[in-house]
Short mmCIF file of C-alpha atoms in Angstrom, two decimals:
data_model
loop_
_atom_site.label_atom_id
_atom_site.label_comp_id
_atom_site.label_asym_id
_atom_site.label_seq_id
_atom_site.Cartn_x
_atom_site.Cartn_y
_atom_site.Cartn_z
CA UNK A 211 -1.64 -18.25 -19.51
CA UNK A 212 1.06 -20.32 -21.21
CA UNK A 213 1.61 -20.33 -24.97
CA UNK A 214 -0.30 -23.62 -25.45
CA UNK A 215 -3.33 -22.25 -23.62
CA UNK A 216 -3.20 -19.12 -25.76
CA UNK A 217 -2.97 -21.17 -28.97
CA UNK A 218 -5.94 -23.39 -28.08
CA UNK A 219 -8.02 -20.43 -26.89
CA UNK A 220 -7.30 -18.69 -30.20
CA UNK A 221 -8.26 -21.90 -32.03
CA UNK A 222 -11.58 -21.94 -30.13
CA UNK A 223 -12.13 -18.36 -31.30
CA UNK A 224 -11.42 -19.43 -34.87
CA UNK A 225 -13.84 -22.36 -34.62
CA UNK A 226 -16.50 -19.99 -33.24
CA UNK A 227 -16.55 -18.20 -36.60
CA UNK A 228 -17.95 -21.38 -38.18
CA UNK A 229 -21.27 -20.88 -36.37
CA UNK A 230 -24.14 -19.66 -38.53
CA UNK A 231 -25.74 -17.86 -35.57
CA UNK A 232 -25.93 -14.19 -36.61
CA UNK A 233 -25.68 -12.82 -33.05
CA UNK A 234 -23.57 -15.22 -30.96
CA UNK A 235 -20.69 -17.36 -32.19
CA UNK A 236 -18.95 -19.64 -29.70
CA UNK A 237 -16.27 -22.27 -30.30
CA UNK A 238 -14.88 -25.06 -28.13
CA UNK A 239 -11.76 -27.20 -28.46
CA UNK A 240 -11.13 -30.27 -26.31
CA UNK A 241 -7.46 -31.09 -25.85
CA UNK A 242 -5.74 -34.24 -24.62
CA UNK A 243 -3.01 -34.06 -21.93
CA UNK A 244 -0.40 -34.50 -24.72
CA UNK A 245 -1.61 -31.22 -26.28
CA UNK A 246 -3.35 -32.77 -29.29
CA UNK A 247 -6.90 -31.91 -30.30
CA UNK A 248 -9.52 -34.52 -29.42
CA UNK A 249 -12.61 -32.65 -30.63
CA UNK A 250 -14.03 -29.29 -31.66
CA UNK A 251 -17.50 -27.79 -31.68
CA UNK A 252 -19.36 -24.57 -32.33
CA UNK A 253 -22.87 -23.44 -31.46
CA UNK A 254 -25.66 -24.18 -33.90
CA UNK A 255 -28.74 -26.17 -34.67
CA UNK A 256 -28.44 -29.98 -34.57
CA UNK A 257 -27.05 -31.78 -37.58
CA UNK A 258 -29.75 -32.23 -40.24
CA UNK A 259 -32.01 -29.50 -38.83
CA UNK A 260 -32.58 -26.61 -41.24
CA UNK A 261 -30.77 -23.51 -40.00
CA UNK A 262 -33.03 -21.05 -41.78
CA UNK A 263 -32.74 -17.29 -41.39
CA UNK A 264 -36.15 -17.31 -39.73
CA UNK A 265 -34.94 -19.70 -37.03
CA UNK A 266 -31.54 -18.09 -36.56
CA UNK A 267 -32.99 -14.58 -36.21
CA UNK A 268 -35.81 -15.46 -33.80
CA UNK A 269 -34.29 -15.84 -30.31
CA UNK A 270 -37.38 -17.48 -28.83
CA UNK A 271 -37.17 -20.13 -31.54
CA UNK A 272 -33.37 -20.35 -31.85
CA UNK A 273 -32.41 -20.77 -28.19
CA UNK A 274 -34.29 -24.00 -27.48
CA UNK A 275 -33.03 -25.47 -30.75
CA UNK A 276 -29.35 -24.56 -30.38
CA UNK A 277 -26.65 -26.97 -29.26
CA UNK A 278 -23.89 -25.03 -27.50
CA UNK A 279 -20.28 -25.30 -28.65
CA UNK A 280 -19.14 -27.13 -25.52
CA UNK A 281 -21.83 -29.81 -25.85
CA UNK A 282 -21.15 -30.18 -29.58
CA UNK A 283 -17.45 -30.73 -28.88
CA UNK A 284 -18.27 -33.35 -26.22
CA UNK A 285 -20.74 -35.12 -28.52
CA UNK A 286 -18.28 -35.09 -31.45
CA UNK A 287 -15.51 -36.70 -29.38
CA UNK A 288 -14.86 -40.33 -30.18
CA UNK A 289 -13.01 -41.18 -26.99
CA UNK A 290 -13.38 -40.79 -23.22
CA UNK A 291 -12.53 -37.24 -22.14
CA UNK A 292 -11.39 -37.94 -18.57
CA UNK A 293 -8.66 -35.52 -17.53
CA UNK A 294 -8.84 -33.43 -20.73
CA UNK A 295 -9.04 -29.63 -21.08
CA UNK A 296 -11.76 -27.68 -22.90
CA UNK A 297 -11.07 -24.23 -24.35
CA UNK A 298 -14.09 -21.99 -24.97
CA UNK A 299 -14.25 -18.62 -26.76
CA UNK A 300 -15.48 -15.93 -26.70
CA UNK A 301 -17.95 -16.56 -23.83
CA UNK A 302 -17.84 -18.53 -20.58
CA UNK A 303 -19.71 -21.84 -20.31
CA UNK A 304 -23.31 -21.66 -19.10
CA UNK A 305 -24.57 -23.89 -16.29
CA UNK A 306 -25.97 -26.51 -18.71
CA UNK A 307 -22.62 -26.74 -20.49
CA UNK A 308 -20.84 -26.89 -17.14
CA UNK A 309 -22.95 -29.92 -16.23
CA UNK A 310 -22.03 -31.64 -19.51
CA UNK A 311 -18.34 -30.77 -19.05
CA UNK A 312 -18.33 -32.18 -15.53
CA UNK A 313 -20.20 -35.35 -16.54
CA UNK A 314 -17.81 -35.96 -19.45
CA UNK A 315 -14.80 -36.11 -17.12
CA UNK A 316 -13.08 -32.98 -18.43
CA UNK A 317 -11.01 -31.61 -15.56
CA UNK A 318 -9.90 -28.19 -16.82
CA UNK A 319 -11.78 -25.32 -18.44
CA UNK A 320 -10.00 -22.41 -20.09
CA UNK A 321 -12.38 -19.72 -21.31
CA UNK A 322 -12.57 -16.10 -22.28
CA UNK A 323 -13.25 -13.63 -19.50
CA UNK A 324 -16.18 -12.15 -21.44
CA UNK A 325 -19.60 -12.58 -19.83
CA UNK A 326 -22.85 -11.80 -21.57
CA UNK A 327 -25.03 -9.94 -19.01
CA UNK A 328 -28.05 -12.09 -19.97
CA UNK A 329 -26.15 -15.19 -18.82
CA UNK A 330 -24.43 -13.77 -15.76
CA UNK A 331 -26.45 -15.90 -13.31
CA UNK A 332 -25.88 -19.06 -15.38
CA UNK A 333 -22.14 -18.33 -15.61
CA UNK A 334 -21.94 -17.85 -11.83
CA UNK A 335 -23.77 -21.12 -11.28
CA UNK A 336 -21.38 -22.83 -13.71
CA UNK A 337 -18.41 -21.54 -11.70
CA UNK A 338 -19.94 -22.91 -8.47
CA UNK A 339 -20.52 -26.27 -10.13
CA UNK A 340 -16.92 -26.41 -11.41
CA UNK A 341 -15.57 -25.63 -7.94
CA UNK A 342 -17.73 -28.25 -6.24
CA UNK A 343 -16.87 -30.92 -8.83
CA UNK A 344 -13.13 -30.26 -8.67
CA UNK A 345 -12.88 -28.90 -12.22
CA UNK A 346 -10.27 -26.17 -12.63
CA UNK A 347 -11.75 -23.19 -14.47
CA UNK A 348 -9.65 -20.22 -15.56
CA UNK A 349 -10.81 -17.18 -17.49
CA UNK A 350 -8.62 -14.98 -19.68
CA UNK A 351 -8.64 -12.28 -22.27
CA UNK A 352 -6.43 -12.96 -25.27
CA UNK A 353 -4.52 -9.78 -24.49
CA UNK A 354 -2.97 -11.38 -21.39
CA UNK A 355 0.59 -12.62 -21.64
CA UNK A 356 1.50 -16.02 -20.37
#
């Protein structure tokens, strides 16, 4: 991992802390080829929807209401994302986020190597989708030198 990748992956980790989700905080940063930030996102309920403790602490209620960090970053972007890179921390993209990443035109995914066992099948499907769509996906821990 080069120093720019490390910086943007660390920034995604910082953005993750903005999530109000008490159990899972994920951040995403979309970067242009010139290494400037195009958009950021973190996981949470949609804008204008009350993020009450009741909702955030009830997984059966929270999960269908939550917009993942990757999708939030894509939706917040105000420009086409063709050829851009998305950095995601601290978890890998799920299959639904992989579909959104692919459809947006992002061509490179840099994510943490951490996989939540509950999402292992979805993460594996995401990797298959990235490979088939020609999206480069690399997974790192921040302890790796680049």
